[in-house]
């Protein structure tokens, strides 16, 4: 049986493997040409090669923003990950519990519905009063941003559990808790992994927004300094750093999902 | 001699009634199921066969009446009740082995007993070769066999099957019907098999309860006193099939 299954597994055609690489290469080539040919002046935009050169310089040169690239990146990763992990730790269990237990839904949903429409950056003024502009304040804002998609996806992941599976478990006399652990949570996992991806994007976006307003290091701060000093290379370096870091984490989550959801994912 | 004769009553259903608002679906149904019997239930489309099973299995509360297993009120937490549904109930995140084990896990089988019973059932149903595959790696008929294996694994006091082979093609259905008989004869479980397929009921059942249209009552009990394996071309088989067909004509 296993061999028969292996035999019908479809291999990814070479074209589909090459296509993403070709697309990225074409993007950077066009970008480089647009700058080199003067379509957009260098005072408004830096070329990819210029950004790479600047990246190399910023690895050991703290000027003009006061810190080398690794310090900015580490600050942002620390802030983003603290907020991200906190939002997962609070949002996912809450969403799962709200999806299955009426008591949890009754207690938490009204408050959640009030919090949901508030943009996370609206918390910035209060956060500055409460925490100042150090790590804890930014972590709070980022947590608020990641928390919402975590709750929503986990909640609907449980709500979308196949009712026949629940009935099947009930005929065996399974308790509510057993059904929650063995049926609802595994069933909600694809939506939960969706939440990990959405929350990651939201956390990074919010991090940059928070650092634009109040920070002394970080990738968002690098972008702000670049704007203030009219150094588009610095702005692009900050943007690319945010993009690449987010993409690497996104791919890692995707790999984890593939491994954990072997029976569910195609 | 009929297969159920001189056996003790395992399940006693007394005046089972189910009313939804002002619609009476089940109307005072009374019958017995004997220990180790394979009882088939047939009825016209929409007569409430699924409601009947759901009420029996306590998925739906009965409006009136009692369901007694070995003289005690049926309770899925106390009794071993299994249910095989028409649609697949395989958990896609569990391997075949862990799907079959689920019922035993809920019933808190000790680990050694669970492992031994699991190996025995997987081999009996012929799933041992694909035990480590996931449901999306096996066929639709295999998925139903997983559900059947899981249901038999808990050594059920009552196994209910709601048209389990209704969505499969004829050839597969014949194969799985024979497999069901083999499992039932080996494990001697008490099985309640609901179907709209009259030939299937005559082929499988020791007795057939024919249900009426709504409000559903038992129209007639038909004893299937035919030796196994049964031959669908046997004149006695054909005559019984015709008798049941005549009973459930709704036009």
Short mmCIF file of C-alpha atoms in Angstrom, two decimals:
data_model
loop_
_atom_site.label_atom_id
_atom_site.label_comp_id
_atom_site.label_asym_id
_atom_site.label_seq_id
_atom_site.Cartn_x
_atom_site.Cartn_y
_atom_site.Cartn_z
CA UNK A 1 0.00 0.00 0.00
CA UNK A 2 2.73 2.46 0.98
CA UNK A 3 4.64 1.69 -2.20
CA UNK A 4 1.50 2.14 -4.29
CA UNK A 5 0.95 5.50 -2.69
CA UNK A 6 4.56 6.55 -3.26
CA UNK A 7 4.20 5.57 -6.93
CA UNK A 8 1.31 7.97 -7.53
CA UNK A 9 2.91 10.95 -5.75
CA UNK A 10 3.37 13.72 -8.30
CA UNK A 11 6.84 15.22 -8.60
CA UNK A 12 7.15 18.99 -8.90
CA UNK A 13 8.08 19.84 -12.50
CA UNK A 14 11.47 21.55 -12.97
CA UNK A 15 9.77 24.65 -14.38
CA UNK A 16 7.83 25.15 -11.12
CA UNK A 17 11.07 24.87 -9.15
CA UNK A 18 12.92 27.38 -11.33
CA UNK A 19 10.06 29.86 -11.73
CA UNK A 20 10.27 31.51 -8.26
CA UNK A 21 14.05 31.98 -8.62
CA UNK A 22 13.64 33.44 -12.10
CA UNK A 23 10.94 35.79 -10.84
CA UNK A 24 13.18 37.11 -8.03
CA UNK A 25 16.15 37.51 -10.38
CA UNK A 26 14.01 39.42 -12.89
CA UNK A 27 12.69 41.71 -10.15
CA UNK A 28 16.19 42.70 -8.97
CA UNK A 29 17.47 43.06 -12.54
CA UNK A 30 14.68 45.46 -13.48
CA UNK A 31 15.20 47.39 -10.24
CA UNK A 32 18.97 47.70 -10.91
CA UNK A 33 18.38 48.84 -14.50
CA UNK A 34 15.79 51.43 -13.47
CA UNK A 35 18.41 53.07 -11.20
CA UNK A 36 21.44 52.58 -13.48
CA UNK A 37 19.61 54.04 -16.50
CA UNK A 38 18.52 57.05 -14.44
CA UNK A 39 14.78 56.36 -14.77
CA UNK A 40 14.63 57.05 -11.03
CA UNK A 41 17.43 59.26 -9.57
CA UNK A 42 19.66 57.84 -6.81
CA UNK A 43 18.53 60.64 -4.46
CA UNK A 44 15.08 59.01 -4.48
CA UNK A 45 15.92 55.31 -4.64
CA UNK A 46 18.98 53.10 -4.18
CA UNK A 47 19.82 50.17 -6.48
CA UNK A 48 20.02 46.55 -5.19
CA UNK A 49 23.82 46.55 -5.54
CA UNK A 50 23.98 49.87 -3.67
CA UNK A 51 21.89 48.38 -0.85
CA UNK A 52 24.19 45.34 -0.65
CA UNK A 53 27.23 47.62 -0.47
CA UNK A 54 25.54 49.71 2.23
CA UNK A 55 24.63 46.52 4.11
CA UNK A 56 28.32 45.51 4.07
CA UNK A 57 29.35 48.94 5.40
CA UNK A 58 26.65 48.93 8.09
CA UNK A 59 27.92 45.61 9.41
CA UNK A 60 30.82 47.46 11.08
CA UNK A 61 30.02 51.19 10.72
CA UNK A 62 27.57 52.66 13.32
CA UNK A 63 27.19 56.06 11.58
CA UNK A 64 24.95 57.91 10.83
CA UNK A 65 22.29 56.20 12.96
CA UNK A 66 24.39 55.27 15.99
CA UNK A 67 24.43 51.46 15.71
CA UNK A 68 25.62 48.73 13.35
CA UNK A 69 23.08 46.67 11.36
CA UNK A 70 23.21 43.63 13.65
CA UNK A 71 22.25 45.79 16.66
CA UNK A 72 19.22 47.15 14.78
CA UNK A 73 18.25 43.69 13.55
CA UNK A 74 18.67 42.07 16.98
CA UNK A 75 16.60 44.82 18.65
CA UNK A 76 13.78 44.31 16.15
CA UNK A 77 13.92 40.52 16.29
CA UNK A 78 13.88 40.63 20.10
CA UNK A 79 10.90 43.00 20.16
CA UNK A 80 9.01 41.26 17.37
CA UNK A 81 9.56 37.75 18.73
CA UNK A 82 8.70 38.65 22.31
CA UNK A 83 5.42 40.20 21.16
CA UNK A 84 4.75 37.49 18.61
CA UNK A 85 5.28 34.60 21.04
CA UNK A 86 3.24 36.34 23.71
CA UNK A 87 0.38 36.89 21.27
CA UNK A 88 0.46 33.18 20.30
CA UNK A 89 0.65 32.07 23.91
CA UNK A 90 -2.40 34.12 24.88
CA UNK A 91 -4.42 34.26 21.64
CA UNK A 92 -4.35 30.65 20.46
CA UNK A 93 -5.46 28.95 23.71
CA UNK A 94 -8.09 31.65 24.21
CA UNK A 95 -9.46 31.21 20.66
CA UNK A 96 -9.50 27.42 20.97
CA UNK A 97 -11.29 27.52 24.32
CA UNK A 98 -13.79 30.10 23.06
CA UNK A 99 -14.52 27.89 20.06
CA UNK A 100 -15.48 24.83 22.10
CA UNK A 101 -16.53 25.83 25.63
CA UNK A 102 -19.63 28.01 25.89
CA UNK A 103 -18.46 29.39 29.22
CA UNK A 104 -15.18 30.66 27.72
CA UNK A 105 -17.03 32.11 24.73
CA UNK A 106 -19.62 33.80 26.94
CA UNK A 107 -16.96 35.35 29.17
CA UNK A 108 -14.31 36.38 26.65
CA UNK A 109 -16.10 37.09 23.40
CA UNK A 110 -17.81 40.41 24.35
CA UNK A 111 -14.48 41.86 25.55
CA UNK A 112 -12.66 40.50 22.50
CA UNK A 113 -15.26 42.01 20.16
CA UNK A 114 -14.62 45.41 21.75
CA UNK A 115 -10.83 45.07 21.40
CA UNK A 116 -10.92 43.69 17.85
CA UNK A 117 -11.68 46.92 15.92
CA UNK A 118 -9.00 48.95 17.74
CA UNK A 119 -5.89 49.25 15.53
CA UNK A 120 -2.81 48.14 17.42
CA UNK A 121 -1.01 51.43 16.75
CA UNK A 122 -3.84 53.23 18.58
CA UNK A 123 -2.35 51.71 21.73
CA UNK A 124 0.95 53.58 21.20
CA UNK A 125 0.13 56.79 23.19
CA UNK A 126 -1.14 54.84 26.20
CA UNK A 127 1.78 52.44 25.95
CA UNK A 128 4.26 55.29 26.10
CA UNK A 129 2.53 56.50 29.31
CA UNK A 130 2.55 53.03 30.80
CA UNK A 131 5.88 51.55 29.66
CA UNK A 132 7.95 54.33 28.10
CA UNK A 133 9.74 53.62 24.81
CA UNK A 134 11.74 50.62 25.94
CA UNK A 135 11.25 46.95 25.08
CA UNK A 136 8.16 46.26 27.19
CA UNK A 137 6.11 49.00 25.54
CA UNK A 138 6.81 47.77 22.02
CA UNK A 139 6.21 44.16 23.08
CA UNK A 140 2.80 45.18 24.39
CA UNK A 141 1.82 46.89 21.12
CA UNK A 142 3.08 43.95 19.04
CA UNK A 143 1.24 41.48 21.28
CA UNK A 144 -2.01 43.37 20.77
CA UNK A 145 -1.45 43.23 17.00
CA UNK A 146 -0.74 39.47 16.85
CA UNK A 147 -3.35 38.52 19.42
CA UNK A 148 -6.39 39.37 17.26
CA UNK A 149 -5.69 37.02 14.27
CA UNK A 150 -4.62 34.28 16.69
CA UNK A 151 -7.94 34.37 18.52
CA UNK A 152 -10.05 34.66 15.36
CA UNK A 153 -8.35 31.82 13.46
CA UNK A 154 -8.24 29.47 16.43
CA UNK A 155 -11.86 30.17 17.27
CA UNK A 156 -13.11 29.50 13.74
CA UNK A 157 -10.75 26.52 13.40
CA UNK A 158 -12.60 24.84 16.27
CA UNK A 159 -16.02 25.98 15.04
CA UNK A 160 -15.30 24.37 11.66
CA UNK A 161 -14.63 20.93 13.17
CA UNK A 162 -16.48 18.23 11.25
CA UNK A 163 -19.62 17.59 13.36
CA UNK A 164 -19.64 13.89 12.41
CA UNK A 165 -16.25 13.46 14.07
CA UNK A 166 -17.67 14.99 17.25
CA UNK A 167 -20.70 12.67 17.03
CA UNK A 168 -18.39 9.70 16.49
CA UNK A 169 -16.44 10.61 19.63
CA UNK A 170 -19.65 11.09 21.63
CA UNK A 171 -20.92 7.60 20.72
CA UNK A 172 -17.79 6.21 22.38
CA UNK A 173 -18.64 8.25 25.46
CA UNK A 174 -15.80 10.77 25.04
CA UNK A 175 -15.87 13.70 27.46
CA UNK A 176 -15.99 17.33 26.28
CA UNK A 177 -12.34 17.71 27.27
CA UNK A 178 -11.33 14.56 25.35
CA UNK A 179 -13.15 15.80 22.24
CA UNK A 180 -11.50 19.21 22.62
CA UNK A 181 -8.01 17.72 22.86
CA UNK A 182 -8.35 14.88 20.36
CA UNK A 183 -10.77 16.24 17.76
CA UNK A 184 -11.16 20.02 17.97
CA UNK A 185 -7.53 21.10 18.44
CA UNK A 186 -6.04 18.87 15.69
CA UNK A 187 -8.92 19.84 13.43
CA UNK A 188 -8.21 23.54 14.04
CA UNK A 189 -4.46 23.22 13.38
CA UNK A 190 -4.53 24.34 9.72
CA UNK A 191 -6.33 27.53 10.79
CA UNK A 192 -3.94 27.93 13.74
CA UNK A 193 -0.96 27.71 11.39
CA UNK A 194 -2.70 30.31 9.23
CA UNK A 195 -2.83 32.46 12.38
CA UNK A 196 0.92 32.00 12.91
CA UNK A 197 1.56 33.42 9.44
CA UNK A 198 -0.96 36.26 9.68
CA UNK A 199 0.19 37.21 13.20
CA UNK A 200 3.82 37.18 12.05
CA UNK A 201 3.07 39.65 9.25
CA UNK A 202 0.96 41.81 11.58
CA UNK A 203 3.65 41.79 14.29
CA UNK A 204 6.40 42.87 11.88
CA UNK A 205 4.23 45.63 10.42
CA UNK A 206 3.36 46.89 13.87
CA UNK A 207 6.97 46.68 15.03
CA UNK A 208 8.10 48.98 12.26
CA UNK A 209 5.20 51.35 12.96
CA UNK A 210 6.07 51.39 16.69
CA UNK A 211 9.77 52.01 16.00
CA UNK A 212 8.95 54.79 13.56
CA UNK A 213 7.25 56.64 16.39
CA UNK A 214 9.43 55.92 19.38
CA UNK A 215 12.79 54.09 19.36
CA UNK A 216 16.55 54.57 19.44
CA UNK A 217 17.52 51.33 17.69
CA UNK A 218 15.75 48.81 15.45
CA UNK A 219 15.02 48.34 11.77
CA UNK A 220 12.06 50.75 11.92
CA UNK A 221 14.34 53.33 13.52
CA UNK A 222 16.87 52.75 10.68
CA UNK A 223 14.12 53.59 8.18
CA UNK A 224 13.21 56.75 10.13
CA UNK A 225 16.82 57.96 10.21
CA UNK A 226 17.18 57.23 6.49
CA UNK A 227 14.11 59.40 5.80
CA UNK A 228 15.31 62.23 8.05
CA UNK A 229 18.80 62.28 6.46
CA UNK A 230 17.45 61.74 2.90
CA UNK A 231 19.40 58.50 2.53
CA UNK A 232 17.11 56.22 0.47
CA UNK A 233 19.72 53.43 0.70
CA UNK A 234 19.27 53.30 4.47
CA UNK A 235 15.48 53.27 4.10
CA UNK A 236 15.64 50.42 1.58
CA UNK A 237 18.14 48.49 3.73
CA UNK A 238 15.72 48.72 6.66
CA UNK A 239 12.80 47.64 4.49
CA UNK A 240 14.66 44.74 2.89
CA UNK A 241 15.90 43.58 6.30
CA UNK A 242 12.34 43.54 7.64
CA UNK A 243 11.11 41.73 4.52
CA UNK A 244 13.83 39.09 4.49
CA UNK A 245 13.64 38.36 8.21
CA UNK A 246 9.86 38.00 7.97
CA UNK A 247 10.19 35.73 4.92
CA UNK A 248 12.73 33.46 6.63
CA UNK A 249 10.46 33.06 9.66
CA UNK A 250 7.48 32.51 7.35
CA UNK A 251 9.29 29.69 5.53
CA UNK A 252 10.27 28.12 8.86
CA UNK A 253 6.62 28.12 9.98
CA UNK A 254 5.57 26.62 6.65
CA UNK A 255 8.13 23.80 7.04
CA UNK A 256 6.93 23.13 10.57
CA UNK A 257 3.33 23.04 9.35
CA UNK A 258 4.21 20.55 6.60
CA UNK A 259 5.87 18.30 9.14
CA UNK A 260 3.16 18.48 11.80
CA UNK A 261 0.16 18.33 9.48
CA UNK A 262 1.37 15.46 7.32
CA UNK A 263 -2.08 13.84 7.23
CA UNK A 264 -4.02 17.03 6.52
CA UNK A 265 -1.91 19.10 4.10
CA UNK A 266 -1.68 18.19 0.45
CA UNK B 1 -33.05 -22.65 13.44
CA UNK B 2 -33.04 -18.82 13.37
CA UNK B 3 -29.72 -17.33 14.46
CA UNK B 4 -31.21 -15.35 17.35
CA UNK B 5 -33.31 -18.14 18.82
CA UNK B 6 -32.66 -19.08 22.47
CA UNK B 7 -30.30 -16.16 22.91
CA UNK B 8 -30.64 -13.67 25.72
CA UNK B 9 -32.00 -10.21 25.09
CA UNK B 10 -29.08 -7.76 24.91
CA UNK B 11 -30.92 -4.56 24.05
CA UNK B 12 -34.49 -3.78 24.98
CA UNK B 13 -36.11 -0.72 23.37
CA UNK B 14 -39.35 0.34 25.06
CA UNK B 15 -41.80 2.83 23.56
CA UNK B 16 -39.06 4.92 21.96
CA UNK B 17 -40.57 8.23 20.84
CA UNK B 18 -38.91 11.26 19.30
CA UNK B 19 -40.83 14.46 18.62
CA UNK B 20 -39.31 17.57 17.00
CA UNK B 21 -41.60 20.52 17.85
CA UNK B 22 -44.91 19.23 16.44
CA UNK B 23 -43.38 16.55 14.16
CA UNK B 24 -43.47 13.03 15.55
CA UNK B 25 -40.64 11.10 13.92
CA UNK B 26 -40.51 7.97 16.07
CA UNK B 27 -43.77 6.79 17.59
CA UNK B 28 -43.51 4.34 20.48
CA UNK B 29 -41.08 1.87 18.95
CA UNK B 30 -40.57 -1.37 20.89
CA UNK B 31 -38.20 -4.21 20.01
CA UNK B 32 -35.46 -6.45 21.36
CA UNK B 33 -32.01 -7.15 20.02
CA UNK B 34 -30.54 -10.49 20.98
CA UNK B 35 -27.00 -11.04 22.14
CA UNK B 36 -24.64 -11.47 19.19
CA UNK B 37 -27.38 -10.79 16.63
CA UNK B 38 -26.99 -8.89 13.35
CA UNK B 39 -30.30 -7.05 13.10
CA UNK B 40 -31.08 -5.03 9.97
CA UNK B 41 -33.46 -2.11 9.83
CA UNK B 42 -34.96 -0.98 6.55
CA UNK B 43 -37.54 1.64 5.75
CA UNK B 44 -38.66 4.03 3.03
CA UNK B 45 -36.52 7.06 2.26
CA UNK B 46 -37.05 9.85 4.80
CA UNK B 47 -38.83 7.63 7.32
CA UNK B 48 -36.38 8.64 10.06
CA UNK B 49 -33.86 5.81 10.04
CA UNK B 50 -30.99 8.10 11.00
CA UNK B 51 -33.06 9.81 13.72
CA UNK B 52 -33.87 6.32 14.97
CA UNK B 53 -30.18 5.40 15.26
CA UNK B 54 -29.17 8.78 16.67
CA UNK B 55 -31.82 8.44 19.38
CA UNK B 56 -30.76 4.87 20.12
CA UNK B 57 -27.12 5.93 20.43
CA UNK B 58 -28.11 8.86 22.66
CA UNK B 59 -26.75 11.41 20.21
CA UNK B 60 -30.31 12.76 20.34
CA UNK B 61 -32.33 12.66 23.55
CA UNK B 62 -35.52 10.58 23.28
CA UNK B 63 -38.78 12.40 24.01
CA UNK B 64 -40.14 9.25 25.69
CA UNK B 65 -39.18 5.64 26.13
CA UNK B 66 -36.28 3.59 27.41
CA UNK B 67 -33.24 1.93 25.89
CA UNK B 68 -31.87 -0.80 28.12
CA UNK B 69 -28.57 -2.62 27.62
CA UNK B 70 -28.34 -5.76 29.76
CA UNK B 71 -31.24 -4.37 31.79
CA UNK B 72 -29.58 -0.99 32.58
CA UNK B 73 -30.36 2.36 30.96
CA UNK B 74 -28.04 2.77 27.96
CA UNK B 75 -25.23 5.26 28.59
CA UNK B 76 -22.33 5.79 26.15
CA UNK B 77 -20.04 6.50 29.13
CA UNK B 78 -20.93 3.19 30.84
CA UNK B 79 -21.63 0.89 27.91
CA UNK B 80 -19.50 0.12 24.90
CA UNK B 81 -21.53 1.65 22.10
CA UNK B 82 -20.00 2.04 18.66
CA UNK B 83 -21.36 3.84 15.64
CA UNK B 84 -20.28 3.60 12.02
CA UNK B 85 -21.56 6.56 10.04
CA UNK B 86 -22.37 6.80 6.36
CA UNK B 87 -19.65 9.38 5.78
CA UNK B 88 -16.01 8.93 6.68
CA UNK B 89 -15.17 9.55 10.33
CA UNK B 90 -11.45 9.06 9.99
CA UNK B 91 -9.40 11.72 11.70
CA UNK B 92 -7.05 12.94 8.96
CA UNK B 93 -4.30 13.87 11.44
CA UNK B 94 -4.09 10.34 12.84
CA UNK B 95 -2.59 7.33 11.11
CA UNK B 96 -4.78 4.31 10.37
CA UNK B 97 -3.43 2.63 13.52
CA UNK B 98 -4.22 5.61 15.74
CA UNK B 99 -7.66 6.04 14.16
CA UNK B 100 -8.54 2.45 15.01
CA UNK B 101 -7.17 2.95 18.52
CA UNK B 102 -9.31 6.02 19.29
CA UNK B 103 -12.36 4.20 20.68
CA UNK B 104 -10.16 2.09 22.95
CA UNK B 105 -8.34 5.22 24.14
CA UNK B 106 -11.67 6.82 25.09
CA UNK B 107 -12.66 3.62 26.91
CA UNK B 108 -9.35 3.73 28.82
CA UNK B 109 -8.07 0.32 27.72
CA UNK B 110 -4.82 -0.47 29.56
CA UNK B 111 -1.84 0.15 27.20
CA UNK B 112 -0.82 -3.51 26.84
CA UNK B 113 -4.40 -4.65 26.20
CA UNK B 114 -4.90 -1.78 23.75
CA UNK B 115 -1.76 -2.65 21.78
CA UNK B 116 -2.61 -6.35 21.62
CA UNK B 117 -6.25 -5.74 20.63
CA UNK B 118 -5.14 -3.16 18.06
CA UNK B 119 -2.75 -5.58 16.37
CA UNK B 120 -5.42 -8.30 16.38
CA UNK B 121 -8.12 -6.06 14.85
CA UNK B 122 -5.80 -4.53 12.25
CA UNK B 123 -4.81 -7.98 11.10
CA UNK B 124 -8.40 -9.25 11.16
CA UNK B 125 -9.60 -6.36 8.99
CA UNK B 126 -6.53 -6.54 6.77
CA UNK B 127 -5.34 -3.04 7.64
CA UNK B 128 -1.99 -4.08 9.09
CA UNK B 129 -0.13 -3.27 5.87
CA UNK B 130 -1.32 0.32 5.83
CA UNK B 131 -1.39 0.93 9.59
CA UNK B 132 1.11 3.78 9.39
CA UNK B 133 -0.52 5.61 6.48
CA UNK B 134 -2.82 8.59 6.89
CA UNK B 135 -6.47 8.44 5.76
CA UNK B 136 -5.77 10.71 2.78
CA UNK B 137 -3.37 8.01 1.52
CA UNK B 138 -5.99 5.25 1.41
CA UNK B 139 -9.17 4.68 -0.61
CA UNK B 140 -12.75 5.56 0.41
CA UNK B 141 -13.59 1.90 1.07
CA UNK B 142 -10.47 1.60 3.22
CA UNK B 143 -11.66 4.59 5.24
CA UNK B 144 -14.94 2.79 5.98
CA UNK B 145 -12.98 -0.31 6.98
CA UNK B 146 -11.00 1.84 9.42
CA UNK B 147 -14.29 3.05 10.95
CA UNK B 148 -15.59 -0.54 11.13
CA UNK B 149 -12.33 -1.74 12.70
CA UNK B 150 -12.47 1.07 15.28
CA UNK B 151 -16.08 0.16 16.09
CA UNK B 152 -15.35 -3.56 16.59
CA UNK B 153 -12.12 -2.87 18.49
CA UNK B 154 -13.90 -1.72 21.66
CA UNK B 155 -15.75 -5.06 21.82
CA UNK B 156 -19.06 -3.20 21.69
CA UNK B 157 -22.21 -4.07 23.61
CA UNK B 158 -24.00 -2.57 20.64
CA UNK B 159 -22.58 -1.64 17.25
CA UNK B 160 -24.79 0.62 15.16
CA UNK B 161 -24.14 1.10 11.46
CA UNK B 162 -25.94 3.80 9.50
CA UNK B 163 -25.81 2.86 5.80
CA UNK B 164 -22.02 2.51 6.04
CA UNK B 165 -21.60 1.24 2.50
CA UNK B 166 -24.22 3.47 0.89
CA UNK B 167 -21.67 5.61 -0.96
CA UNK B 168 -19.56 2.77 -2.34
CA UNK B 169 -19.89 0.98 -5.64
CA UNK B 170 -21.60 -2.43 -5.82
CA UNK B 171 -18.44 -4.54 -6.08
CA UNK B 172 -16.83 -2.91 -3.05
CA UNK B 173 -20.08 -3.14 -1.15
CA UNK B 174 -20.28 -6.92 -1.73
CA UNK B 175 -16.71 -7.27 -0.53
CA UNK B 176 -17.28 -5.20 2.60
CA UNK B 177 -20.56 -6.98 3.40
CA UNK B 178 -18.72 -10.30 3.39
CA UNK B 179 -16.00 -8.78 5.52
CA UNK B 180 -18.60 -7.50 7.99
CA UNK B 181 -20.14 -10.96 8.29
CA UNK B 182 -16.70 -12.46 8.86
CA UNK B 183 -15.92 -9.90 11.59
CA UNK B 184 -19.33 -10.33 13.21
CA UNK B 185 -19.01 -14.13 13.21
CA UNK B 186 -15.48 -13.93 14.66
CA UNK B 187 -16.14 -11.27 17.31
CA UNK B 188 -19.82 -12.11 18.05
CA UNK B 189 -20.80 -8.47 18.57
CA UNK B 190 -24.41 -7.32 18.60
CA UNK B 191 -24.93 -5.28 15.43
CA UNK B 192 -27.76 -2.99 14.39
CA UNK B 193 -27.42 -2.27 10.66
CA UNK B 194 -29.58 0.41 9.04
CA UNK B 195 -29.87 0.39 5.27
CA UNK B 196 -32.20 1.40 2.49
CA UNK B 197 -30.83 -1.45 0.38
CA UNK B 198 -33.20 -4.39 0.75
CA UNK B 199 -30.84 -6.94 -0.79
CA UNK B 200 -28.14 -5.86 1.65
CA UNK B 201 -30.54 -6.29 4.57
CA UNK B 202 -31.55 -9.82 3.48
CA UNK B 203 -27.92 -10.73 2.80
CA UNK B 204 -26.65 -9.55 6.19
CA UNK B 205 -29.45 -9.78 8.72
CA UNK B 206 -30.59 -12.49 11.08
CA UNK B 207 -33.81 -10.49 11.33
CA UNK B 208 -35.10 -7.43 9.54
CA UNK B 209 -37.23 -4.75 11.13
CA UNK B 210 -39.25 -2.95 8.48
CA UNK B 211 -40.08 0.63 9.42
CA UNK B 212 -43.18 2.51 8.32
CA UNK B 213 -43.38 6.07 7.01
CA UNK B 214 -43.45 8.93 9.54
CA UNK B 215 -44.46 8.76 12.30
CA UNK B 216 -42.17 5.76 12.27
CA UNK B 217 -43.22 2.52 13.85
CA UNK B 218 -42.14 -1.06 13.24
CA UNK B 219 -44.34 -2.32 10.42
CA UNK B 220 -43.16 -5.90 10.52
CA UNK B 221 -40.37 -8.14 11.74
CA UNK B 222 -39.03 -10.50 9.09
CA UNK B 223 -36.97 -13.53 10.16
CA UNK B 224 -34.18 -14.34 7.71
CA UNK B 225 -33.74 -18.05 8.24
CA UNK B 226 -31.20 -18.66 5.47
CA UNK B 227 -27.84 -20.43 5.83
CA UNK B 228 -24.61 -18.45 5.39
CA UNK B 229 -22.97 -17.69 3.06
CA UNK B 230 -26.16 -16.56 1.38
CA UNK B 231 -26.80 -16.82 -2.30
CA UNK B 232 -28.66 -13.83 -3.75
CA UNK B 233 -30.01 -16.06 -6.54
CA UNK B 234 -31.48 -18.62 -4.11
CA UNK B 235 -35.29 -18.64 -4.62
CA UNK B 236 -35.82 -18.29 -0.84
CA UNK B 237 -33.53 -15.22 -0.82
CA UNK B 238 -35.41 -13.72 -3.76
CA UNK B 239 -38.75 -14.42 -2.09
CA UNK B 240 -37.65 -12.73 1.14
CA UNK B 241 -36.30 -9.74 -0.77
CA UNK B 242 -39.65 -9.43 -2.53
CA UNK B 243 -41.53 -9.69 0.75
CA UNK B 244 -39.52 -6.83 2.28
CA UNK B 245 -39.82 -4.79 -0.93
CA UNK B 246 -43.59 -5.14 -0.83
CA UNK B 247 -43.61 -4.03 2.80
CA UNK B 248 -41.75 -0.79 2.22
CA UNK B 249 -43.48 0.35 -0.97
CA UNK B 250 -44.40 3.97 -0.34
CA UNK B 251 -45.93 4.87 -3.65
#
